[in-house]
Short mmCIF file of the C-alpha atoms (twelve columns), coordinates in Angstrom:
data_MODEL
# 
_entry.id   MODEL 
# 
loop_
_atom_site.group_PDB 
_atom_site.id 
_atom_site.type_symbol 
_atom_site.label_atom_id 
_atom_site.label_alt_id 
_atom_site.label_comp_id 
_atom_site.label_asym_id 
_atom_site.label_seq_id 
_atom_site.Cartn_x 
_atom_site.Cartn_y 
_atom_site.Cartn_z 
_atom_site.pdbx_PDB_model_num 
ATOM 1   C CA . UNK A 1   -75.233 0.693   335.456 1 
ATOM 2   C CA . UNK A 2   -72.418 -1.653  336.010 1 
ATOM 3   C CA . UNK A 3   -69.185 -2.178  335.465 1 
ATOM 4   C CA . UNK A 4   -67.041 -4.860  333.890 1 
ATOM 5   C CA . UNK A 5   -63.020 -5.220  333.184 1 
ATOM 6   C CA . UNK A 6   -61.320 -7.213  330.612 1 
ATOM 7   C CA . UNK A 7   -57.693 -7.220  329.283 1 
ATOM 8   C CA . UNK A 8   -57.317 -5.231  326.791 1 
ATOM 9   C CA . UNK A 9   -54.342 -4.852  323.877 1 
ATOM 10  C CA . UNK A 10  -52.395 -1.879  324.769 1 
ATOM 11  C CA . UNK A 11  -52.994 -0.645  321.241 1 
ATOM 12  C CA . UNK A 12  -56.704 -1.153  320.998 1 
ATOM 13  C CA . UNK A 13  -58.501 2.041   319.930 1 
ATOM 14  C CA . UNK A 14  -60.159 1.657   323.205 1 
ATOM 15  C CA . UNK A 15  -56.998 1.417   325.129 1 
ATOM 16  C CA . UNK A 16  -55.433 4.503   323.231 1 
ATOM 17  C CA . UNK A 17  -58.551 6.948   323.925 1 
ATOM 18  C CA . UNK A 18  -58.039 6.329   327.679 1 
ATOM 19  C CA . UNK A 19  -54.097 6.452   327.768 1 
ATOM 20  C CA . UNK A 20  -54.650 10.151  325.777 1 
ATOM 21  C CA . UNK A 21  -57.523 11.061  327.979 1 
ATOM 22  C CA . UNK A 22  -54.839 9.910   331.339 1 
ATOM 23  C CA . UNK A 23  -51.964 11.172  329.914 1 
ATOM 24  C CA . UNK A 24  -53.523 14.730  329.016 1 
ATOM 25  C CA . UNK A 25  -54.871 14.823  332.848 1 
ATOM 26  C CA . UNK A 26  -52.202 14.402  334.194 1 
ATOM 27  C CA . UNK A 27  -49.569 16.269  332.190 1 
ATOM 28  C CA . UNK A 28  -51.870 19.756  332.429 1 
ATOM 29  C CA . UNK A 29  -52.366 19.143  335.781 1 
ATOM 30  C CA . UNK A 30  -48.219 19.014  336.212 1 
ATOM 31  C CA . UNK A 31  -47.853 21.731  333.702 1 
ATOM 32  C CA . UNK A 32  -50.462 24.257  335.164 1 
ATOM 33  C CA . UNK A 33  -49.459 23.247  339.013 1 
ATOM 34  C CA . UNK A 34  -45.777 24.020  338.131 1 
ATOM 35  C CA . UNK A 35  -45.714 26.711  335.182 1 
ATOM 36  C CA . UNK A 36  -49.468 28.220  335.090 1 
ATOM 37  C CA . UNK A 37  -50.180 26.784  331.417 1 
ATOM 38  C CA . UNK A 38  -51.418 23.631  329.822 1 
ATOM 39  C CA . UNK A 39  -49.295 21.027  327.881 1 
ATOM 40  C CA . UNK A 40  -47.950 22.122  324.664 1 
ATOM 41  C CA . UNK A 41  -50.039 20.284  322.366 1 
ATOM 42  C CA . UNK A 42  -47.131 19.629  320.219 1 
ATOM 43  C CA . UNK A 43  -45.024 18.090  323.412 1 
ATOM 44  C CA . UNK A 44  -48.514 15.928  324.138 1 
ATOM 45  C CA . UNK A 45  -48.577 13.955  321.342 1 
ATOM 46  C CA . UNK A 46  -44.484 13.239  320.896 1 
ATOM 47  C CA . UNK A 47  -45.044 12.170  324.687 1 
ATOM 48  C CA . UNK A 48  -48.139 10.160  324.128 1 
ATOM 49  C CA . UNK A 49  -46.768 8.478   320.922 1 
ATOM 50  C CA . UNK A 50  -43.292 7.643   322.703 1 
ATOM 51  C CA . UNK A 51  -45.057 5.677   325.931 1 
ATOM 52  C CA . UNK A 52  -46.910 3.116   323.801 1 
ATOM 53  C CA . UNK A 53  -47.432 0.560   326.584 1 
ATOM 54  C CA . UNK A 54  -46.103 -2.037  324.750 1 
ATOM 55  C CA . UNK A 55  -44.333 -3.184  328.284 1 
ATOM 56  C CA . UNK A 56  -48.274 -3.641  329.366 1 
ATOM 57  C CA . UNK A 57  -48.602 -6.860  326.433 1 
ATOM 58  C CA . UNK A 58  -48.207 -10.385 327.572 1 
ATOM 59  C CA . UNK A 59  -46.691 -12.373 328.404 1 
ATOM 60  C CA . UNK A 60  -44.738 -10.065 330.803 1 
ATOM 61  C CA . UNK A 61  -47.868 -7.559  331.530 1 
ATOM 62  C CA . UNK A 62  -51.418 -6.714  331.032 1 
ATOM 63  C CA . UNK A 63  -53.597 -3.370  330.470 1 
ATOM 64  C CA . UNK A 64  -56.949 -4.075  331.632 1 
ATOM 65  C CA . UNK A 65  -60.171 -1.480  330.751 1 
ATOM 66  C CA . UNK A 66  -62.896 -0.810  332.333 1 
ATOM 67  C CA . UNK A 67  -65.841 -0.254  331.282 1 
ATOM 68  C CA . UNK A 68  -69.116 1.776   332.595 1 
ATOM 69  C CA . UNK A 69  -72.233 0.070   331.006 1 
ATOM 70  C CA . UNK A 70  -70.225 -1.446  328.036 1 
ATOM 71  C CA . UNK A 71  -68.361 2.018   327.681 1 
ATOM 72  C CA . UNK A 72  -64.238 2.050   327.849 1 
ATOM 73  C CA . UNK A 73  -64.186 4.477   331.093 1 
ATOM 74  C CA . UNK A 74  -60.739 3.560   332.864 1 
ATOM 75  C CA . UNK A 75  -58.039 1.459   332.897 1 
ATOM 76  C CA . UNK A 76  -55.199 -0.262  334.882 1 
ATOM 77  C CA . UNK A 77  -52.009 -1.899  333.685 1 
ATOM 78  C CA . UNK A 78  -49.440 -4.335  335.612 1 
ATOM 79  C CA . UNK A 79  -46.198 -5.757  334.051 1 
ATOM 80  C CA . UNK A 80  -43.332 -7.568  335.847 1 
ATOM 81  C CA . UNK A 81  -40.402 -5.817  337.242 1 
ATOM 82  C CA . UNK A 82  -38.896 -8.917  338.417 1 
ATOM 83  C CA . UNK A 83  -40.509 -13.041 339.030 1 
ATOM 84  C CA . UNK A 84  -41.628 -11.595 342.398 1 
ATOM 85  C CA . UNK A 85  -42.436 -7.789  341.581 1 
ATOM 86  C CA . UNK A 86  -45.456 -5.922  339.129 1 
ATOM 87  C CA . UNK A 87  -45.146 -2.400  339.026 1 
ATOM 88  C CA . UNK A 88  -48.898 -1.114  338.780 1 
ATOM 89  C CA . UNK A 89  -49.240 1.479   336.158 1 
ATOM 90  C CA . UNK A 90  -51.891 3.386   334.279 1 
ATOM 91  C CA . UNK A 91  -54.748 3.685   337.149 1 
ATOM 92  C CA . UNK A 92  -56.930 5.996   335.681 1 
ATOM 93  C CA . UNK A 93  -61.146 6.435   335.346 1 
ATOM 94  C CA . UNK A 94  -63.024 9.480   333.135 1 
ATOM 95  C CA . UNK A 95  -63.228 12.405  335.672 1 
ATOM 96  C CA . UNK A 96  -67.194 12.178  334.864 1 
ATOM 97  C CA . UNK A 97  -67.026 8.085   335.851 1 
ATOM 98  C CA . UNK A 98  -65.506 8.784   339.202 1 
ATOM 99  C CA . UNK A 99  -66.887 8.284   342.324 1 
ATOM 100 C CA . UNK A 100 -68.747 5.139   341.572 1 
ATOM 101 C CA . UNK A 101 -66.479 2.178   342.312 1 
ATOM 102 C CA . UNK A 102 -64.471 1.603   339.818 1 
ATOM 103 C CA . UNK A 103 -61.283 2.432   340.884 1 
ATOM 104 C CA . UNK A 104 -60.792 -0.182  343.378 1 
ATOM 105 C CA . UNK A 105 -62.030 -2.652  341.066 1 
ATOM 106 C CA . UNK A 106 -59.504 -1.892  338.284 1 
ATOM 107 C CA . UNK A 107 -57.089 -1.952  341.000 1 
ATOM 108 C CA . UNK A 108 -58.197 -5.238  342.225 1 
ATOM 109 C CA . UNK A 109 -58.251 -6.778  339.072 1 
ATOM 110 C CA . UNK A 110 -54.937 -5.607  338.558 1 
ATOM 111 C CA . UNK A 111 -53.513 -6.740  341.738 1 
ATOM 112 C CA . UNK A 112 -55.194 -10.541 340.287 1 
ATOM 113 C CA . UNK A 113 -53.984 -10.183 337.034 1 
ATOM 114 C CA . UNK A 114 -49.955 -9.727  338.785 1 
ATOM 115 C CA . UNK A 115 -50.762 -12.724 340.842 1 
ATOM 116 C CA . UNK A 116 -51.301 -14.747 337.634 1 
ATOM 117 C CA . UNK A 117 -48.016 -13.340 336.336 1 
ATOM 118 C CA . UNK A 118 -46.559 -14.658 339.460 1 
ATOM 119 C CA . UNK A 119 -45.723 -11.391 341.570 1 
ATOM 120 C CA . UNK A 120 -45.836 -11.580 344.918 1 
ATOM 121 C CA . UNK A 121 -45.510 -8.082  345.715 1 
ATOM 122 C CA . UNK A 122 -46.759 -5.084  343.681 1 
ATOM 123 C CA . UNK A 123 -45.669 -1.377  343.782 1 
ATOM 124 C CA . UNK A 124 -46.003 2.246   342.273 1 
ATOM 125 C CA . UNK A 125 -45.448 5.294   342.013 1 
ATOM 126 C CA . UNK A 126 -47.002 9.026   341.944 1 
ATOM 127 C CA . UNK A 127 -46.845 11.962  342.010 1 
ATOM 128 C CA . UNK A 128 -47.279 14.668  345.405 1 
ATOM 129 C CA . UNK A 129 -50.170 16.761  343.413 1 
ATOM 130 C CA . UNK A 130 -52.436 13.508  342.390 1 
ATOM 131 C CA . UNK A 131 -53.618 13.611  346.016 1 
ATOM 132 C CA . UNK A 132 -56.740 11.551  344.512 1 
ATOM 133 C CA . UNK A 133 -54.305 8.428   343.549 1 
ATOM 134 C CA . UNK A 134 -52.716 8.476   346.809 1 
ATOM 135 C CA . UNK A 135 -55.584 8.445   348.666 1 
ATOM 136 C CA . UNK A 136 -57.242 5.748   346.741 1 
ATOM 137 C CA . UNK A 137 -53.847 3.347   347.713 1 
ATOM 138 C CA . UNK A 138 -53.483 3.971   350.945 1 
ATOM 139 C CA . UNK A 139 -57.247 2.811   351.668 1 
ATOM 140 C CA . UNK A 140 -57.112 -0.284  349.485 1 
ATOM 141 C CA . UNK A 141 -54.233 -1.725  351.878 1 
ATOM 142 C CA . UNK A 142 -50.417 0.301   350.128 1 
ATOM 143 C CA . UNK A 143 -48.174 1.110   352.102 1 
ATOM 144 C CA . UNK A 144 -45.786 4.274   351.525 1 
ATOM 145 C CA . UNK A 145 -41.748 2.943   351.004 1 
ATOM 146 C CA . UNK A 146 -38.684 4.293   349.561 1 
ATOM 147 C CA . UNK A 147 -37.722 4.306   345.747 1 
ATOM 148 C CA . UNK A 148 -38.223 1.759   343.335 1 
ATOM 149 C CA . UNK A 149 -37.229 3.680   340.667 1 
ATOM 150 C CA . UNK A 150 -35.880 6.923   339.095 1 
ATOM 151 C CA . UNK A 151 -38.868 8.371   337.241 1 
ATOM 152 C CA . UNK A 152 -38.083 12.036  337.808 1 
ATOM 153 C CA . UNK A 153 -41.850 12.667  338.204 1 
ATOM 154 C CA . UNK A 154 -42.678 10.391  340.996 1 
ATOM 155 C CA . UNK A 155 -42.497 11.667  344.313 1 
ATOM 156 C CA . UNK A 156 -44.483 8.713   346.154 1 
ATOM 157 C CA . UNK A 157 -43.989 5.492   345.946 1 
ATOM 158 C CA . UNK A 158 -46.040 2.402   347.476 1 
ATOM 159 C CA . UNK A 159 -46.124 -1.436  347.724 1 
ATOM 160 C CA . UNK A 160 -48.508 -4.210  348.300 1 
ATOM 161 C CA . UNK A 161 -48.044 -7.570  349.349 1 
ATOM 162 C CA . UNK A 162 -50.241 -9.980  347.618 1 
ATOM 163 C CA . UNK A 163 -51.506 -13.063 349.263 1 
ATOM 164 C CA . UNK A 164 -51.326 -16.100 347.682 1 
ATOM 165 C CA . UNK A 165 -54.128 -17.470 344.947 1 
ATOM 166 C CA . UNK A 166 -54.689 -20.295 347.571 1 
ATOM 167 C CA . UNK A 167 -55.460 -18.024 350.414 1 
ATOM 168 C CA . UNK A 168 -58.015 -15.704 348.507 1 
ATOM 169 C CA . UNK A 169 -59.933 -19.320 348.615 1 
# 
């Protein structure tokens, strides 16, 4: 079994099973951690339908998927904050897929696809409860700052520096 990742159109039926699969995860886990119940399923799908990911199309970002022996099983997104700055967005494997790998590599291939957009620097945020996600940054090299943003859910927020294209050579 191996994995590969591609870009992917936000709006791909691939793309929207995994942002409904991510965005259900992580809204019940909110929901039961703060108020005991799961998302209202009406609530779910304004909120899913309302975060499209457009911002994740080119030429200002990307949404890359991964996929588990030619099966869509997570995905990572990057778009440009600024000419120097890519917010990385989106992070997110099948709770069955976990565990083998690919979460650093959609993160790496992230990380490469902000390079090519010209960032120099990449950051994100999350929340206190996805100690999983926090975790996973701090061992592939983020470092914990201040704000970049006013997301009312994030509680963490982290940065990378990226080297250069020429010195991954």
């Amino acid at each position: 079994m191996t994995w590969t990742i591609a870009p992917e159109p936000y709006d791909s039926p691939a793309a929207a099973a995994l942002w409904r699969a991510y965005y259900t995860e992580v809204s019940d886990r909110w929901y039961l951690l703060h108020e005991g119940r799961r998302t209202d399923p009406d609530e779910l799908e304004r909120e899913i339908a309302a975060r499209s990911g457009a911002e994740l199309a080119p030429p200002r970002g990307r949404l890359l998927v991964g996929r588990y022996d030619g099966t869509p099983a997570g995905s990572a997104g990057v778009r440009l904050l600024d000419a120097d700055t890519a917010e990385l967005t989106r992070v997110f494997l099948l709770p069955e897929l976990r565990g083998r790998g690919g979460a650093g590599l959609l993160v790496a291939a992230a990380e490469e696809a902000a390079r090519a957009l010209g960032a120099r620097r990449i950051v994100l945020d999350t929340r206190g409860d996805l100690v999983e996600a926090r975790a996973l940054y701090a061992r592939l090299g983020y470092t914990e700052t201040g704000p970049h943003n006013t997301d009312p859910y994030a509680e963490h927020w982290f940065r990378k520096e990226l080297p250069p294209v020429e010195a991954l050579n």
